[in-house]
Coordinates of N, CA, C and O in Angstrom, one line a residue:
M1 N -31.5 -26.7 9.9 CA -32.6 -26.0 9.2 C -32.3 -26.1 7.7 O -31.1 -25.9 7.3
S2 N -33.3 -26.3 6.9 CA -33.1 -26.4 5.5 C -32.6 -25.1 4.8 O -32.9 -24.0 5.4
V3 N -32.0 -25.2 3.7 CA -31.6 -24.0 3.0 C -32.7 -23.1 2.6 O -32.6 -21.9 2.8
P4 N -33.9 -23.6 2.1 CA -35.0 -22.7 1.8 C -35.5 -22.0 3.1 O -35.9 -20.8 3.0
N5 N -35.5 -22.7 4.2 CA -36.0 -22.1 5.5 C -35.0 -21.0 5.9 O -35.4 -19.9 6.4
R6 N -33.7 -21.3 5.7 CA -32.7 -20.3 6.1 C -32.9 -19.0 5.2 O -32.8 -17.9 5.7
A7 N -33.1 -19.2 3.9 CA -33.3 -18.1 3.0 C -34.6 -17.3 3.4 O -34.6 -16.1 3.4
A8 N -35.6 -18.0 3.8 CA -36.9 -17.4 4.2 C -36.7 -16.6 5.5 O -37.2 -15.5 5.6
L9 N -36.0 -17.2 6.4 CA -35.7 -16.5 7.7 C -34.9 -15.2 7.4 O -35.3 -14.1 7.9
A10 N -33.9 -15.3 6.6 CA -33.0 -14.1 6.3 C -33.9 -13.0 5.6 O -33.7 -11.8 5.9
E11 N -34.7 -13.4 4.7 CA -35.5 -12.5 4.0 C -36.5 -11.8 4.9 O -36.7 -10.5 4.9
Q12 N -37.2 -12.5 5.8 CA -38.1 -12.0 6.7 C -37.4 -11.1 7.7 O -37.9 -10.0 8.1
Y13 N -36.2 -11.5 8.2 CA -35.5 -10.7 9.1 C -35.1 -9.4 8.5 O -35.2 -8.3 9.1
A14 N -34.6 -9.4 7.3 CA -34.2 -8.2 6.5 C -35.4 -7.2 6.4 O -35.2 -6.0 6.3
K15 N -36.6 -7.8 6.3 CA -37.8 -7.0 6.1 C -38.3 -6.4 7.4 O -39.2 -5.6 7.4
G16 N -37.6 -6.8 8.5 CA -38.0 -6.2 9.8 C -38.9 -7.0 10.7 O -39.4 -6.5 11.7
V17 N -39.2 -8.2 10.3 CA -40.1 -9.1 11.1 C -39.4 -9.3 12.5 O -38.2 -9.5 12.6
P18 N -40.1 -9.0 13.6 CA -39.5 -9.1 14.9 C -38.9 -10.5 15.2 O -39.5 -11.5 14.7
V19 N -37.8 -10.5 15.9 CA -37.1 -11.7 16.2 C -38.0 -12.7 16.9 O -38.0 -13.9 16.6
D20 N -38.8 -12.2 17.9 CA -39.6 -13.1 18.6 C -40.6 -13.9 17.7 O -40.9 -15.1 17.9
K21 N -41.1 -13.2 16.7 CA -42.0 -13.8 15.7 C -41.2 -14.9 14.9 O -41.8 -16.0 14.7
L22 N -40.0 -14.6 14.5 CA -39.2 -15.6 13.8 C -38.9 -16.8 14.7 O -38.8 -17.9 14.2
V23 N -38.6 -16.5 15.9 CA -38.3 -17.6 16.9 C -39.5 -18.6 16.9 O -39.3 -19.8 16.8
R24 N -40.7 -18.1 17.0 CA -41.9 -18.9 17.1 C -42.1 -19.6 15.7 O -42.4 -20.8 15.7
R25 N -42.0 -18.9 14.7 CA -42.3 -19.4 13.3 C -41.3 -20.5 12.9 O -41.8 -21.5 12.4
F26 N -40.0 -20.4 13.3 CA -39.1 -21.4 12.8 C -38.6 -22.3 13.9 O -37.9 -23.3 13.7
G27 N -39.1 -22.1 15.2 CA -38.8 -23.0 16.3 C -37.3 -23.0 16.6 O -36.8 -24.1 17.0
I28 N -36.7 -21.9 16.6 CA -35.3 -21.7 16.9 C -35.1 -20.7 18.0 O -36.0 -19.9 18.3
H29 N -33.9 -20.6 18.6 CA -33.5 -19.6 19.6 C -33.2 -18.3 18.9 O -32.8 -18.3 17.8
R30 N -33.4 -17.2 19.7 CA -33.2 -15.9 19.1 C -31.7 -15.7 18.7 O -31.5 -15.0 17.7
T31 N -30.8 -16.3 19.4 CA -29.4 -16.1 19.0 C -29.1 -16.8 17.6 O -28.3 -16.4 16.8
T32 N -29.9 -17.9 17.4 CA -29.8 -18.6 16.1 C -30.3 -17.7 15.0 O -29.8 -17.7 13.9
V33 N -31.4 -17.0 15.2 CA -31.9 -16.0 14.2 C -30.8 -15.0 13.9 O -30.6 -14.8 12.7
H34 N -30.2 -14.4 14.9 CA -29.1 -13.4 14.6 C -28.0 -14.1 13.8 O -27.4 -13.5 12.9
R35 N -27.6 -15.3 14.2 CA -26.5 -15.9 13.6 C -26.8 -16.2 12.1 O -26.0 -16.0 11.2
L36 N -27.9 -16.8 11.9 CA -28.3 -17.1 10.5 C -28.5 -15.9 9.6 O -28.1 -15.9 8.4
A37 N -29.0 -14.8 10.2 CA -29.1 -13.6 9.4 C -27.8 -13.1 9.1 O -27.5 -12.7 7.9
A38 N -26.8 -13.1 10.0 CA -25.5 -12.6 9.7 C -24.8 -13.5 8.7 O -24.1 -13.0 7.8
Q39 N -25.0 -14.8 8.8 CA -24.4 -15.7 7.8 C -24.9 -15.4 6.4 O -24.2 -15.6 5.4
A40 N -26.2 -15.0 6.3 CA -26.8 -14.7 5.0 C -26.4 -13.3 4.5 O -26.9 -12.9 3.4
G41 N -25.6 -12.5 5.3 CA -25.2 -11.2 4.9 C -26.1 -10.1 5.2 O -26.0 -9.0 4.8
V42 N -27.1 -10.4 6.1 CA -28.1 -9.4 6.5 C -27.5 -8.7 7.7 O -27.0 -9.3 8.6
A43 N -27.6 -7.3 7.7 CA -27.1 -6.6 8.9 C -28.0 -7.0 10.1 O -29.2 -6.9 10.1
V44 N -27.3 -7.4 11.2 CA -28.0 -7.8 12.4 C -28.4 -6.6 13.2 O -27.6 -5.7 13.5
R45 N -29.6 -6.6 13.6 CA -30.1 -5.5 14.5 C -30.2 -6.1 15.9 O -30.6 -7.2 16.2
R46 N -29.8 -5.3 16.8 CA -29.9 -5.6 18.3 C -30.8 -4.6 19.0 O -30.7 -3.4 18.8
R47 N -31.6 -5.2 19.8 CA -32.5 -4.3 20.6 C -32.2 -4.5 22.0 O -32.4 -5.6 22.6
G48 N -31.6 -3.6 22.6 CA -31.3 -3.6 24.0 C -32.3 -2.8 24.8 O -33.3 -2.5 24.4
L49 N -31.8 -2.4 26.0 CA -32.7 -1.6 26.9 C -31.9 -0.2 27.1 O -30.7 -0.2 27.4
D50 N -32.7 0.9 27.0 CA -32.1 2.1 27.4 C -32.1 2.2 29.0 O -32.5 1.3 29.6
E51 N -31.7 3.3 29.5 CA -31.5 3.5 31.0 C -32.9 3.2 31.7 O -33.0 2.5 32.7
R52 N -33.9 3.8 31.1 CA -35.3 3.6 31.7 C -35.7 2.2 31.7 O -36.2 1.6 32.6
G53 N -35.4 1.5 30.6 CA -35.7 0.1 30.4 C -34.9 -0.8 31.4 O -35.5 -1.8 31.9
R54 N -33.7 -0.5 31.6 CA -32.8 -1.2 32.5 C -33.4 -1.1 34.0 O -33.5 -2.0 34.7
R55 N -33.8 0.1 34.3 CA -34.4 0.3 35.7 C -35.7 -0.5 35.8 O -35.9 -1.1 36.9
E56 N -36.5 -0.5 34.8 CA -37.8 -1.2 34.8 C -37.5 -2.7 34.9 O -38.2 -3.4 35.7
A57 N -36.5 -3.2 34.2 CA -36.2 -4.6 34.2 C -35.8 -5.0 35.7 O -36.2 -6.0 36.2
A58 N -34.9 -4.2 36.2 CA -34.4 -4.4 37.6 C -35.6 -4.4 38.6 O -35.7 -5.2 39.5
R59 N -36.5 -3.4 38.4 CA -37.6 -3.3 39.3 C -38.5 -4.5 39.3 O -38.9 -5.1 40.3
L60 N -38.8 -5.0 38.1 CA -39.7 -6.1 37.9 C -39.1 -7.4 38.5 O -39.7 -8.2 39.1
Y61 N -37.8 -7.5 38.3 CA -37.0 -8.7 38.8 C -37.0 -8.7 40.3 O -37.3 -9.7 41.0
E62 N -36.8 -7.5 40.9 CA -36.7 -7.4 42.3 C -38.1 -7.6 42.9 O -38.2 -8.0 44.1
K63 N -39.2 -7.4 42.2 CA -40.5 -7.6 42.7 C -40.9 -9.1 42.7 O -41.9 -9.5 43.2
G64 N -40.0 -9.9 42.0 CA -40.2 -11.4 42.1 C -40.4 -12.1 40.7 O -40.5 -13.3 40.7
M65 N -40.5 -11.3 39.6 CA -40.5 -12.0 38.3 C -39.2 -12.7 38.0 O -38.2 -12.3 38.5
T66 N -39.3 -13.7 37.2 CA -38.0 -14.4 36.8 C -37.4 -13.6 35.7 O -38.0 -12.7 35.1
L67 N -36.1 -13.9 35.4 CA -35.5 -13.3 34.3 C -36.3 -13.5 33.0 O -36.4 -12.6 32.2
E68 N -36.7 -14.7 32.8 CA -37.5 -15.0 31.6 C -38.8 -14.3 31.5 O -39.2 -13.8 30.4
E69 N -39.5 -14.1 32.6 CA -40.7 -13.4 32.6 C -40.5 -11.9 32.3 O -41.3 -11.3 31.5
V70 N -39.5 -11.3 32.9 CA -39.2 -9.9 32.6 C -38.8 -9.7 31.1 O -39.2 -8.8 30.5
A71 N -38.0 -10.7 30.6 CA -37.5 -10.6 29.2 C -38.7 -10.7 28.3 O -38.8 -9.9 27.3
A72 N -39.7 -11.6 28.6 CA -40.9 -11.7 27.7 C -41.7 -10.4 27.8 O -42.2 -9.9 26.8
K73 N -41.8 -9.8 29.0 CA -42.6 -8.6 29.1 C -42.0 -7.4 28.4 O -42.7 -6.6 27.8
L74 N -40.7 -7.4 28.4 CA -40.0 -6.2 27.8 C -39.6 -6.5 26.3 O -39.0 -5.6 25.7
G75 N -39.7 -7.7 25.9 CA -39.4 -8.0 24.5 C -37.9 -8.1 24.2 O -37.4 -7.8 23.1
V76 N -37.1 -8.6 25.2 CA -35.7 -8.7 25.1 C -35.3 -10.1 25.6 O -36.1 -10.8 26.1
G77 N -34.0 -10.4 25.4 CA -33.5 -11.7 25.9 C -33.3 -11.7 27.4 O -33.1 -10.6 28.0
D78 N -33.2 -12.9 28.0 CA -33.0 -13.0 29.4 C -31.6 -12.5 29.8 O -31.4 -12.0 30.9
E79 N -30.6 -12.7 28.9 CA -29.3 -12.2 29.3 C -29.3 -10.6 29.3 O -28.5 -10.0 30.1
T80 N -30.1 -10.0 28.5 CA -30.2 -8.5 28.6 C -30.8 -8.1 29.9 O -30.3 -7.2 30.5
V81 N -31.8 -8.9 30.4 CA -32.4 -8.6 31.7 C -31.4 -8.8 32.8 O -31.2 -8.0 33.7
R82 N -30.6 -9.9 32.7 CA -29.6 -10.2 33.7 C -28.6 -9.1 33.8 O -28.3 -8.6 34.9
S83 N -28.2 -8.6 32.7 CA -27.2 -7.5 32.6 C -27.8 -6.3 33.3 O -27.1 -5.5 34.0
A84 N -29.0 -6.0 32.9 CA -29.7 -4.8 33.5 C -29.8 -4.8 35.0 O -29.6 -3.9 35.7
V85 N -30.1 -6.0 35.5 CA -30.3 -6.2 37.0 C -28.9 -6.0 37.7 O -28.8 -5.2 38.6
V86 N -27.9 -6.6 37.1 CA -26.5 -6.5 37.7 C -26.0 -5.1 37.6 O -25.5 -4.5 38.6
T87 N -26.2 -4.4 36.4 CA -25.8 -3.1 36.2 C -26.5 -2.1 37.2 O -25.9 -1.1 37.7
S88 N -27.7 -2.4 37.5 CA -28.5 -1.6 38.5 C -28.1 -1.9 39.9 O -28.8 -1.3 40.8
G89 N -27.2 -2.8 40.2 CA -26.8 -3.1 41.6 C -27.5 -4.2 42.2 O -27.3 -4.5 43.3
G90 N -28.4 -4.9 41.4 CA -29.1 -6.0 42.0 C -28.3 -7.3 41.9 O -27.2 -7.3 41.3
T91 N -28.8 -8.3 42.5 CA -28.1 -9.6 42.5 C -29.1 -10.6 41.9 O -30.3 -10.5 42.0
I92 N -28.6 -11.6 41.2 CA -29.4 -12.7 40.5 C -29.6 -13.8 41.5 O -28.7 -14.3 42.2
R93 N -30.9 -14.1 41.7 CA -31.3 -15.2 42.6 C -30.9 -16.6 42.0 O -30.7 -16.7 40.8
Q94 N -30.8 -17.5 42.9 CA -30.6 -18.9 42.4 C -31.8 -19.3 41.6 O -32.9 -18.9 41.9
R95 N -31.6 -20.2 40.6 CA -32.7 -20.6 39.8 C -33.8 -21.2 40.6 O -33.5 -22.0 41.5
G96 N -35.0 -20.8 40.3 CA -36.1 -21.4 41.1 C -36.5 -20.7 42.4 O -37.4 -21.0 43.0
R97 N -35.7 -19.7 42.7 CA -35.9 -19.0 44.0 C -36.6 -17.6 43.7 O -36.2 -16.9 42.9
R98 N -37.7 -17.4 44.4 CA -38.4 -16.1 44.3 C -38.4 -15.5 45.7 O -38.6 -16.2 46.7
P99 N -38.3 -14.2 45.8 CA -38.4 -13.6 47.1 C -39.8 -13.8 47.7 O -40.8 -13.8 46.9
S100 N -39.9 -13.9 49.0 CA -41.2 -14.0 49.6 C -41.8 -12.6 49.6 O -41.2 -11.7 50.0
L101 N -43.1 -12.5 49.2 CA -43.7 -11.2 49.1 C -44.6 -11.0 50.2 O -45.2 -11.7 50.9

């Protein structure tokens, strides 16, 4: 990513532009947004799930949504959803496997 784009990303991130919007705007992964913001000296903000959100993530996953689908619905990363499912006592399906409904 060019230096001007890195500066623009850091500035927008510091102003509170949502990470998902920056991901789409700059065509990078959300972890890259956090890394570049930190490298620019901007305080990195993390949005996880509270207890209610973790239960909802686990419920949606158990109903058959993929980790990515649940993550998109709740506005978090798929690793956050994976953690919520496991913490709630669920198990992660093999990639491409959905429960029969």
